Coordinates of C-alpha atoms in Angstrom, one line a residue:
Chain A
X259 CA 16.5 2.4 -26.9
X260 CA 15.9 -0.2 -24.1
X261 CA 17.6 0.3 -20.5
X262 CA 20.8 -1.7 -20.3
X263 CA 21.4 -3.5 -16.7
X264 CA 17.9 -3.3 -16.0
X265 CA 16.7 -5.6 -18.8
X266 CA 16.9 -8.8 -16.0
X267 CA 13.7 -8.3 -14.5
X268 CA 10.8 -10.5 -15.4
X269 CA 8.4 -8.2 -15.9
X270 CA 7.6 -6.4 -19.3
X271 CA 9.3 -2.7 -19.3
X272 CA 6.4 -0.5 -18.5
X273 CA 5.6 3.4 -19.4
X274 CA 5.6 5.4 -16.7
X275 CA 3.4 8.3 -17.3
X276 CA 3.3 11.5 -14.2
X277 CA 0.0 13.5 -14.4
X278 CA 1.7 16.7 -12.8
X279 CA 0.0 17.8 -9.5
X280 CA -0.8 21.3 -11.1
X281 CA -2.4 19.7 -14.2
X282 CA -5.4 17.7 -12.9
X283 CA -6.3 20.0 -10.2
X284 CA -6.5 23.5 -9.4
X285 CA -3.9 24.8 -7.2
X286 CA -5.5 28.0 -6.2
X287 CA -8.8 26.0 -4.8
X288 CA -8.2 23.7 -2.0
X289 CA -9.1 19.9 -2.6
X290 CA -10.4 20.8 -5.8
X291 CA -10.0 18.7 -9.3
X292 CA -9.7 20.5 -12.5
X293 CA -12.1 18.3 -13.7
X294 CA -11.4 19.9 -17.7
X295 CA -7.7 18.6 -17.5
X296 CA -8.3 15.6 -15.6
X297 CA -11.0 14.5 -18.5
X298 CA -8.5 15.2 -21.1
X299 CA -5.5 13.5 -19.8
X300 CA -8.0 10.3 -18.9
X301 CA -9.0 10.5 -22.5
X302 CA -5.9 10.4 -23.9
X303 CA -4.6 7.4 -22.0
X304 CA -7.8 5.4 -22.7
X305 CA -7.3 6.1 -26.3
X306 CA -3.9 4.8 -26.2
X307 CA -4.6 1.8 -24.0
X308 CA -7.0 0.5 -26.7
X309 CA -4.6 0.9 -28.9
X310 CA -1.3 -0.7 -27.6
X311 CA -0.5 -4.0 -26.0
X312 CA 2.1 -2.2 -24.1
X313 CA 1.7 -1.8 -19.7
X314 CA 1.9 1.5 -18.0
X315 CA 2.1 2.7 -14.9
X316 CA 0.4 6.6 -14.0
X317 CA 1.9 8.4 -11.2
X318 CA -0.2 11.6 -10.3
X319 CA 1.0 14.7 -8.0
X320 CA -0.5 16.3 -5.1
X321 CA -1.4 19.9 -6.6
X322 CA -4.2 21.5 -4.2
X323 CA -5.1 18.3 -2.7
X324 CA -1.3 17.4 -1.0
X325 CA 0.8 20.5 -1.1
X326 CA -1.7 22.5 1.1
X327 CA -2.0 19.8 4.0
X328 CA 1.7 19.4 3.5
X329 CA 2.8 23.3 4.4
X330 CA 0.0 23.3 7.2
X331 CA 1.7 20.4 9.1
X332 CA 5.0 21.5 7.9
X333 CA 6.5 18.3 6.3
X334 CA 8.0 18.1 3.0
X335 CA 10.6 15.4 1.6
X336 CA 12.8 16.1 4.8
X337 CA 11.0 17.5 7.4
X338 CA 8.6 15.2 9.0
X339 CA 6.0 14.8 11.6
X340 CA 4.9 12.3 14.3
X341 CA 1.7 13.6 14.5
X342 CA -1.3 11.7 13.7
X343 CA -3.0 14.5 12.3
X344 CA -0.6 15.6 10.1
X345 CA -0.8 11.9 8.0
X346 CA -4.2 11.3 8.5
X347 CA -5.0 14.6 6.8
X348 CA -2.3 14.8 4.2
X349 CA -2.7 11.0 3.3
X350 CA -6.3 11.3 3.2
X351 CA -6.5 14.1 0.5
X352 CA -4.1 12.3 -1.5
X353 CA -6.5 8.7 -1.5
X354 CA -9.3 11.4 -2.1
X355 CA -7.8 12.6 -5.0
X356 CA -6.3 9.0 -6.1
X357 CA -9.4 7.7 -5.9
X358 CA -10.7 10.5 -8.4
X359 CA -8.0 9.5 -10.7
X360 CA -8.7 5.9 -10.5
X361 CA -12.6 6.0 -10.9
X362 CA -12.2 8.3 -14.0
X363 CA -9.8 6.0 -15.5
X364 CA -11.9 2.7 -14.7
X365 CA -15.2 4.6 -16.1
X366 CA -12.9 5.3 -19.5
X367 CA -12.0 1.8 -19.6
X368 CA -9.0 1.8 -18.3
X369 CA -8.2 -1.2 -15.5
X370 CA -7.1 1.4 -13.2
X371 CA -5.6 0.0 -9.8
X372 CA -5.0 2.6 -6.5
X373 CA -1.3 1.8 -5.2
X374 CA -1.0 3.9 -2.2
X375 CA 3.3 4.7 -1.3
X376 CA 2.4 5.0 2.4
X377 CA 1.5 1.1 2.7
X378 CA 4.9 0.2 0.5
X379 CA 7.8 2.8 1.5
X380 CA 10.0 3.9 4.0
X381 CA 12.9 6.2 4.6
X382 CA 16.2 5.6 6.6
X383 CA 17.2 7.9 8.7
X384 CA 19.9 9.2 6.1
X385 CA 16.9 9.9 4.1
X386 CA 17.3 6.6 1.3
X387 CA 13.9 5.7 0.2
X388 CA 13.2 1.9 0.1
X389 CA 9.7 2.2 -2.2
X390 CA 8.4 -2.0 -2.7
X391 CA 7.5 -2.5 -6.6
X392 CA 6.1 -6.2 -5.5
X393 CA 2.2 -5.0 -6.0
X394 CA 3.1 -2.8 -9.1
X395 CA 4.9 -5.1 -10.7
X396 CA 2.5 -8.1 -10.2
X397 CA -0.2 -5.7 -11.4
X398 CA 1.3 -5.0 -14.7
X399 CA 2.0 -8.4 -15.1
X400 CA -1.8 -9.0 -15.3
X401 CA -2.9 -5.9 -17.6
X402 CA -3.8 -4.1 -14.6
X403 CA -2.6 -0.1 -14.8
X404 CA -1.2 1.2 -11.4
X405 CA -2.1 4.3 -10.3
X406 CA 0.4 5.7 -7.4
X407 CA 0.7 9.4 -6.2
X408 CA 2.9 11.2 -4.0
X409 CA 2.2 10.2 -0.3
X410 CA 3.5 10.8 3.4
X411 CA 5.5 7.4 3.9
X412 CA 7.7 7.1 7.2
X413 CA 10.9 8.4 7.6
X414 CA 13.1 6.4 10.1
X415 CA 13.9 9.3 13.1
X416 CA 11.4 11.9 12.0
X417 CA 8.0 10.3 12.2
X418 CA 6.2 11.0 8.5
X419 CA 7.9 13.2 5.7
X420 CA 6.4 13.9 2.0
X421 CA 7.4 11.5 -0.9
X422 CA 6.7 13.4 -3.7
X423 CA 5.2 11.6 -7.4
X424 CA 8.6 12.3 -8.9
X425 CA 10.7 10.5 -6.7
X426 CA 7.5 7.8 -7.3
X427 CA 8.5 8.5 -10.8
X428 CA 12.5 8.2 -10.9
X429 CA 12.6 4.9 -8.5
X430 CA 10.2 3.1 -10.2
X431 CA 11.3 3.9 -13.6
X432 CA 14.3 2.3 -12.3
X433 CA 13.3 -0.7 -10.5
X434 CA 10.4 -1.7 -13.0
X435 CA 13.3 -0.9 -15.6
X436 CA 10.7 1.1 -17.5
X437 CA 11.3 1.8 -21.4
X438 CA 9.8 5.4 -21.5
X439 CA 9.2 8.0 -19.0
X440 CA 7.1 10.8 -19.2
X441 CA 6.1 14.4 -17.1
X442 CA 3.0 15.7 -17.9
X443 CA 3.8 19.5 -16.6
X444 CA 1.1 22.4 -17.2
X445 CA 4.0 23.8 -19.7
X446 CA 5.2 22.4 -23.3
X447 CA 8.6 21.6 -21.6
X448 CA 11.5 22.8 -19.8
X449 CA 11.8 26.4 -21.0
X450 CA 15.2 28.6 -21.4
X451 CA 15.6 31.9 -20.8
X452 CA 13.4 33.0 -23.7
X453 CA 10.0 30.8 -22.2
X454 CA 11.2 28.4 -25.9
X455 CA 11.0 24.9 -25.1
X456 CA 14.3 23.2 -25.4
X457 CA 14.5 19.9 -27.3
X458 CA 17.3 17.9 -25.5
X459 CA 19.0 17.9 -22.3
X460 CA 21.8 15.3 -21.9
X461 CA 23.7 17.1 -19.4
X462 CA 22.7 19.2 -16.0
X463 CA 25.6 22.2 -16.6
X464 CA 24.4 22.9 -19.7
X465 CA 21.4 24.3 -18.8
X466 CA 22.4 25.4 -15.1
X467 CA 22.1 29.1 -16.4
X468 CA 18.4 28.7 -17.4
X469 CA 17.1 26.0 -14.6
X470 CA 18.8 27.7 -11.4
X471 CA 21.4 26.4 -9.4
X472 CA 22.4 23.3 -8.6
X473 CA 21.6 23.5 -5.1
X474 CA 18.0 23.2 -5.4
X475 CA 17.4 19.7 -4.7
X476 CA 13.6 19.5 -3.6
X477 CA 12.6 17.0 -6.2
X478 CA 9.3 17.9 -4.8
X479 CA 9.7 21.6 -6.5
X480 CA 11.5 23.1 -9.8
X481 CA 12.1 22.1 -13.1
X482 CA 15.8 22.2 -11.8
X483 CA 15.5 19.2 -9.6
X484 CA 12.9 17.0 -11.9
X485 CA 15.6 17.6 -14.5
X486 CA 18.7 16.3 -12.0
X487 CA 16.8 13.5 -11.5
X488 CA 15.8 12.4 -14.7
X489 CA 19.4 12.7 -16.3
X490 CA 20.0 9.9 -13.6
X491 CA 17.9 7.6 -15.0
X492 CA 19.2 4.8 -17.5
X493 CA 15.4 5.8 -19.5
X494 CA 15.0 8.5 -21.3
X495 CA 12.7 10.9 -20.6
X496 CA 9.9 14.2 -21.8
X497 CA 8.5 16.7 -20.2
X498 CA 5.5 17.9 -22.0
X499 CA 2.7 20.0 -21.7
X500 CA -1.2 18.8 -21.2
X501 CA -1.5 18.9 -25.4
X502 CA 1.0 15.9 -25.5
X503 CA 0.0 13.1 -23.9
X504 CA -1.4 11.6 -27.0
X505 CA 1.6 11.8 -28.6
X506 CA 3.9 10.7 -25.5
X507 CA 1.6 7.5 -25.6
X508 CA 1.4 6.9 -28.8
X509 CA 5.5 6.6 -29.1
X510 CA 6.7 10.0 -30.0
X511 CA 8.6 12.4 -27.5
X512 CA 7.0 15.5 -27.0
X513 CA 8.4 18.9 -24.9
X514 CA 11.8 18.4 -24.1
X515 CA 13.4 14.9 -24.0
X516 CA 15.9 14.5 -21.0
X517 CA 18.3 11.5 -21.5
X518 CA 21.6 11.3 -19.7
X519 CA 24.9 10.7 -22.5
Chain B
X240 CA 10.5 -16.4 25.5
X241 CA 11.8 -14.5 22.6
X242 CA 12.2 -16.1 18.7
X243 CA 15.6 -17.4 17.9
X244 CA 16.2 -16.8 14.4
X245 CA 14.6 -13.4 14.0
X246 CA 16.6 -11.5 16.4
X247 CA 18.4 -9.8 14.1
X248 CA 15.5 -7.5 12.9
X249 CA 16.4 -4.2 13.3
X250 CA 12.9 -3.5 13.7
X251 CA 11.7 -3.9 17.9
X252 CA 10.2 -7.1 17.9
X253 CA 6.1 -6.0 18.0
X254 CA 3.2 -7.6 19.2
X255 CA 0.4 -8.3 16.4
X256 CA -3.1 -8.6 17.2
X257 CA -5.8 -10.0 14.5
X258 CA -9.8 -8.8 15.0
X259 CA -11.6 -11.6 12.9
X260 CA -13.7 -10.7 10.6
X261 CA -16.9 -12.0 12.4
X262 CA -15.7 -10.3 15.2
X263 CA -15.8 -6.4 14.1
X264 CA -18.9 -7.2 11.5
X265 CA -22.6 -8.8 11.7
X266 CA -21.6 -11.3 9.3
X267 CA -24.9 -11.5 8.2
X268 CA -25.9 -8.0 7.1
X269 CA -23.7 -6.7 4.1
X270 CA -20.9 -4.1 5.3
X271 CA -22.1 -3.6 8.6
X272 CA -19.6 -2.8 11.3
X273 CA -20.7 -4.7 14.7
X274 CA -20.1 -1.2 16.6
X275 CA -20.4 -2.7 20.5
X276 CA -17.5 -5.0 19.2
X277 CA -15.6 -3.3 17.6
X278 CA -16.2 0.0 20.5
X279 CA -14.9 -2.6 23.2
X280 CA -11.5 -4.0 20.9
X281 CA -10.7 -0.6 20.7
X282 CA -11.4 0.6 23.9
X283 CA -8.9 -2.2 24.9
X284 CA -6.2 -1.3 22.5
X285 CA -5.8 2.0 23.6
X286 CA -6.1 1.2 27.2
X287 CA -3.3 -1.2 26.6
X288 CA -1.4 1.9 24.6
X289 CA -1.4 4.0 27.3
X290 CA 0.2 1.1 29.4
X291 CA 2.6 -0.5 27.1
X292 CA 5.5 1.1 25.4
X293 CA 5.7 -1.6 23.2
X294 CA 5.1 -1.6 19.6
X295 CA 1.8 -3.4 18.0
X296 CA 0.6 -4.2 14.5
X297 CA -3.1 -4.6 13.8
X298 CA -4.9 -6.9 11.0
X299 CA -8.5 -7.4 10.6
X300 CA -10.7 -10.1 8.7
X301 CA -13.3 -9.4 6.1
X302 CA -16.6 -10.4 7.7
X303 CA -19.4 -8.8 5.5
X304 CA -17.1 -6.5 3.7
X305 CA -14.9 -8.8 2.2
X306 CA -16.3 -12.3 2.3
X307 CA -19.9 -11.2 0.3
X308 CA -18.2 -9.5 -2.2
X309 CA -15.0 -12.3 -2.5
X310 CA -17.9 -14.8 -3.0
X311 CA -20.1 -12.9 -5.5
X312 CA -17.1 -12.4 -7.9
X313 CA -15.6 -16.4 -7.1
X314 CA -12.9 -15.0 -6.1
X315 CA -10.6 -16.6 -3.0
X316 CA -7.1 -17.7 -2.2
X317 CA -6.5 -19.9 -5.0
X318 CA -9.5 -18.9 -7.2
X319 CA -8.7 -15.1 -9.0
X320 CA -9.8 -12.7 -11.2
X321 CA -9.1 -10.2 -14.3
X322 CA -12.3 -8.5 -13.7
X323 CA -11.5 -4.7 -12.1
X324 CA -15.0 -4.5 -11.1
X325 CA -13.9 -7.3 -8.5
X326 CA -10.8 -5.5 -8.0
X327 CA -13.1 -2.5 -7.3
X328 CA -15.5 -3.9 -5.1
X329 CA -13.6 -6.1 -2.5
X330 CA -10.7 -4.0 -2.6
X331 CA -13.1 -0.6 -1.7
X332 CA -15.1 -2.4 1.0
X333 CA -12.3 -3.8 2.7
X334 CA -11.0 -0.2 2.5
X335 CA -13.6 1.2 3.8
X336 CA -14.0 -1.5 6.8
X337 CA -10.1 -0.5 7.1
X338 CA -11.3 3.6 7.5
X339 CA -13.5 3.0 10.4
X340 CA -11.6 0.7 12.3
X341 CA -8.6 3.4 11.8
X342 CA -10.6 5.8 12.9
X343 CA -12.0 4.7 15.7
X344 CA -8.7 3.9 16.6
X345 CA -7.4 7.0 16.3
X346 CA -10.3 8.8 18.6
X347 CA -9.4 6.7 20.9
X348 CA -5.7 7.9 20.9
X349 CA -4.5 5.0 19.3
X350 CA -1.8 6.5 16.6
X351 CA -3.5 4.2 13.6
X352 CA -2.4 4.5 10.7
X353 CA -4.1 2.0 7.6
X354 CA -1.4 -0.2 5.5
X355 CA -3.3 -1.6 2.5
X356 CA -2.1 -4.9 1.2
X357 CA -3.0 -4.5 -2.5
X358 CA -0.3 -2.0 -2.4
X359 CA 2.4 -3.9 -0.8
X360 CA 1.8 -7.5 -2.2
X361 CA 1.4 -10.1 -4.7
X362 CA 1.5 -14.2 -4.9
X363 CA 3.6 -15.4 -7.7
X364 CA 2.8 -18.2 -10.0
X365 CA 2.9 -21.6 -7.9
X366 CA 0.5 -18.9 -5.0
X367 CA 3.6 -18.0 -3.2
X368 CA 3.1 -14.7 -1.2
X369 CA 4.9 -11.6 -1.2
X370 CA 4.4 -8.9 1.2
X371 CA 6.3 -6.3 1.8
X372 CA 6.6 -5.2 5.4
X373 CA 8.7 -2.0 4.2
X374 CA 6.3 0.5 5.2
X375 CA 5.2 -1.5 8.6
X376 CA 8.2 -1.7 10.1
X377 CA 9.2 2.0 9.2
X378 CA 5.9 3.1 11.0
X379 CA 6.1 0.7 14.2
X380 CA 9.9 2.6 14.4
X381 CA 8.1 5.5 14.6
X382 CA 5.7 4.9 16.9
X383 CA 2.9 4.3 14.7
X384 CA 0.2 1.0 14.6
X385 CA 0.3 0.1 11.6
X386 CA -3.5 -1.3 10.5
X387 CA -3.6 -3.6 7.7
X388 CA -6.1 -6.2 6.7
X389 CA -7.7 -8.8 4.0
X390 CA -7.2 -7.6 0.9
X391 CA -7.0 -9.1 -3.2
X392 CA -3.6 -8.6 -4.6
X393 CA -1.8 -9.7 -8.0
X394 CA -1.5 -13.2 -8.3
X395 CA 0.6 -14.2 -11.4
X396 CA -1.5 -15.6 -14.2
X397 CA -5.1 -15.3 -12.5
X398 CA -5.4 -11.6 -12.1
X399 CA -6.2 -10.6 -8.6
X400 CA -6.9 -13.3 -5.2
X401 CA -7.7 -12.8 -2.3
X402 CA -4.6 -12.4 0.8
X403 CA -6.7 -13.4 4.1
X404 CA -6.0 -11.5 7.2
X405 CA -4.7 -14.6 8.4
X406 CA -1.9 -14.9 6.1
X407 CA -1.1 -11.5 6.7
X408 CA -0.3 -12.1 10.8
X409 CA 2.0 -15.4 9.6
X410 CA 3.5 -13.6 6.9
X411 CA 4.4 -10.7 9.3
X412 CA 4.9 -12.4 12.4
X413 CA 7.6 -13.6 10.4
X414 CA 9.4 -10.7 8.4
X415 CA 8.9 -8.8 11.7
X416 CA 9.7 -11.1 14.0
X417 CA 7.0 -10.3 16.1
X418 CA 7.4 -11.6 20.2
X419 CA 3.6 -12.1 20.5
X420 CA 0.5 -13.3 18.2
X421 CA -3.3 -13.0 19.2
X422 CA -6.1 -13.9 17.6
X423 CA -9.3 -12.7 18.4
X424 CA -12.0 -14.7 17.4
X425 CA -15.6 -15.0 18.2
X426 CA -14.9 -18.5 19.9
X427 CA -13.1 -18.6 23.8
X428 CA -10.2 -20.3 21.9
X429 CA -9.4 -23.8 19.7
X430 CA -12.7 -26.0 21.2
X431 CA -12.9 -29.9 21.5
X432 CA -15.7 -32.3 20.9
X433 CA -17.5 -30.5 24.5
X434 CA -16.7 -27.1 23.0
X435 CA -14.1 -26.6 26.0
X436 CA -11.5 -25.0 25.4
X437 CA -8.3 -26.5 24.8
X438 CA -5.1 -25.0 26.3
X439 CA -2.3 -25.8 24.5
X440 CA -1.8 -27.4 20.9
X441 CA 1.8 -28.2 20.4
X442 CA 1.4 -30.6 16.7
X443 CA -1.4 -30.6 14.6
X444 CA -1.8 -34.5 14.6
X445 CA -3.1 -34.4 18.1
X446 CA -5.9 -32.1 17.1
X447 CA -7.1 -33.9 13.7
X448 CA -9.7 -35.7 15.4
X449 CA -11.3 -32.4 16.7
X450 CA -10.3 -29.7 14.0
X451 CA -11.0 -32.2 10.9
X452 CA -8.6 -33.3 7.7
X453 CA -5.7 -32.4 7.2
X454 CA -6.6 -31.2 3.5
X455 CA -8.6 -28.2 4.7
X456 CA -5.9 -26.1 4.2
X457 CA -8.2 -22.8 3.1
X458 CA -6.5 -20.3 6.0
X459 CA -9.0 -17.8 5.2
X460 CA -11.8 -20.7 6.5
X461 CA -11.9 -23.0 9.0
X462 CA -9.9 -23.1 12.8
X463 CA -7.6 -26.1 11.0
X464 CA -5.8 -23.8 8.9
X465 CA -5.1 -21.5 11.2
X466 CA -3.9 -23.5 13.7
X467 CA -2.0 -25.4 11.3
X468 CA -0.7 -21.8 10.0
X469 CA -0.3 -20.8 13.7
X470 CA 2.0 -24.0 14.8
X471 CA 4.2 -23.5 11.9
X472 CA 5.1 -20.1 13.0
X473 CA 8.5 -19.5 15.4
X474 CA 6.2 -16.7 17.5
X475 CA 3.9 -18.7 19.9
X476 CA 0.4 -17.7 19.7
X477 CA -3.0 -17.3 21.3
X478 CA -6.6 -18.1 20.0
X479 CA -9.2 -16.5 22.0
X480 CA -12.3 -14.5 22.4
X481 CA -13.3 -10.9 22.5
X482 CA -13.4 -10.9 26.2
X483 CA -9.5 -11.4 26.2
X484 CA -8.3 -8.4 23.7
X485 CA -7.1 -6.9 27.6
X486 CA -5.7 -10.0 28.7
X487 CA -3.4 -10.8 25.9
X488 CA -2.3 -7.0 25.6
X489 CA -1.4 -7.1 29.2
X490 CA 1.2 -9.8 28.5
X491 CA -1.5 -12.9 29.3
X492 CA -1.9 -16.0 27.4
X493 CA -5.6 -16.3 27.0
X494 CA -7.5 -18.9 25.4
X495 CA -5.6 -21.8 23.4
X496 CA -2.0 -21.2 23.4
X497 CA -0.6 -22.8 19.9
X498 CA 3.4 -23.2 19.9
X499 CA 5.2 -25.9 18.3
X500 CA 6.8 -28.2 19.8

């Protein structure tokens, strides 16, 4: 089911595929990889890249390398700081762990290229991110896989402030006018009230009850706002667990597929 | 005397300074930083920092980070490459060039903060550059130096090439609509047949004889290209050597001054 209005741009309609933040490292651990889930995921995208002619774009999270650093300096994706420490150390872990990401991928046989959001975005001061998709797209143009993660990028008033892999994620899908988007969350799916995986969201009230209120916008935290911002998008969408990827990849959709009526 | 046309950049018009290449490396030992050099452009950035309230974008060269690497994999501005192991290579080194000249920066109190081109750029079919100054101009609004540098970035149809430093200062100079350009080079300025230096260049036809042909037109090489880079640019400019980093910070014109006519 290909995007509508997005269907002008030149380059080919990419996957976009999120490694979740809490599935390739270990959040308890400071800075440190889960190098089990990290080797699995990698697998599975190598696998599927021999396979398929088709481009893709991986997006990872911050998990214990970002949100740490992030909650020490006190910056998320509206506070921000002008101190130099703050992005030095936040955007350093990040590139640490990115550069992880990338080396696995390249060593699998993936053409795994670093993309880092700080040298590409900016906020306004309402808060309206501008996020460039000139290297990206250019990249996938020439069978190159972009890996980008969530960043500090600066925010027009308030120095540096968090942008988080799913707003990565939801903007890209949108100006790349990707065909498929995918989470890769450390559960099967969203989950209602009795921990099931639900198959299909196609509306945010629906499922209000189960995900929270509609006040919680941090699209850097709950289920609720990754799901607000994915009925958004004109691509349809699945949250899976770590077991799916394969299958995400390989065409099918996994967990819970999110597409807006 | 302030640009005409690029006055309606919301963006305070910044100064951008270039450290060549051969400058901040011994260009004849592979990735090694020239520390006295590099020690004494820094010291002279930050002294001018404390000084200045006005805004200042930094872009270094290659020297034997880039250049080595560029040449081992035949890779240049025009000449590129599908191989990620080239990606890899010139890409990291730059990087890591990039690191230490950000840091240094910032020990010296200079709020650096690095800007990668391979993120924010790509040439299109017929070589045409696109850079995205997003992220730059977001950080000079909030104070930051932005620190960017050669790079290789997507170029459609050949893979990856390489962006010289070069062509990042024209390309910014004008999206920014920078007020001031230096370079510093290891040469006084633009020399004539005596090696003295000349003043002003105002056309590129009264420098043939010394510079050479018109056809070198590699800006990552020779003085020709840049000057001929530098006179097509609304932002006058300076050509000079590492004893006038101060001197052009302070508001001097040092060296060649290159402005057309």
């Amino acid at each position: 089911m290909p995007a509508d209005s997005t269907a002008q741009t030149p380059t080919a309609t990419p996957t976009i595929l999120k490694l979740g933040g809490s599935v390739i490292t270990d959040k308890d651990s400071p800075e440190t990889v889960n190098d089990a889930a990290l080797d699995r995921a990698v697998d599975a995208i190598a696998d599927a890249s021999d396979q398929s002619g088709s481009s893709l774009v991986i997006v990872h999270g911050g998990g214990s390398f970002g949100h740490i650093h992030a909650a020490e300096y006190g910056v998320s994706t509206t506070e921000g700081s002008h101190d130099l420490e703050a992005v030095t150390t936040i955007h350093g872990a990040m590139k640490q762990l990115n550069r992880v990401v990338v080396d696995r991928l390249g060593s699998a046989g993936v053409p795994a290229v670093p993309v880092h959001p700080l040298s590409a975005a900016s906020r306004d001061a309402a808060g309206e991110l501008s996020l460039s998709a000139t290297a990206v797209s250019g990249l996938l143009d020439e069978g190159f896989v972009p890996v980008l993660h969530g960043d500090v990028i600066a925010h027009a008033g308030k120095g540096v402030s968090v942008l988080s892999g799913d707003e990565v994620v939801t903007t890209l899908a949108t100006s790349l006018g990707a065909s498929r988007v995918g989470l890769c969350s450390t559960v099967p799916g969203v989950l209602d009230d009795d921990d099931e995986v639900i198959e299909t969201i196609r509306d945010f009230e629906s499922v209000t009850s189960v995900l929270g209120a509609s006040e919680s916008t941090d699209v850097s935290g709950g289920m609720a706002g990754k799901v607000r911002e994915l009925l958004a998008l004109a691509t349809p969408a699945c949250v899976f667990g770590p077991d799916d990827v394969s299958d995400f990849l390989a065409g099918g959709e996994p967990g819970t597929r999110i597409e807006r009526r």
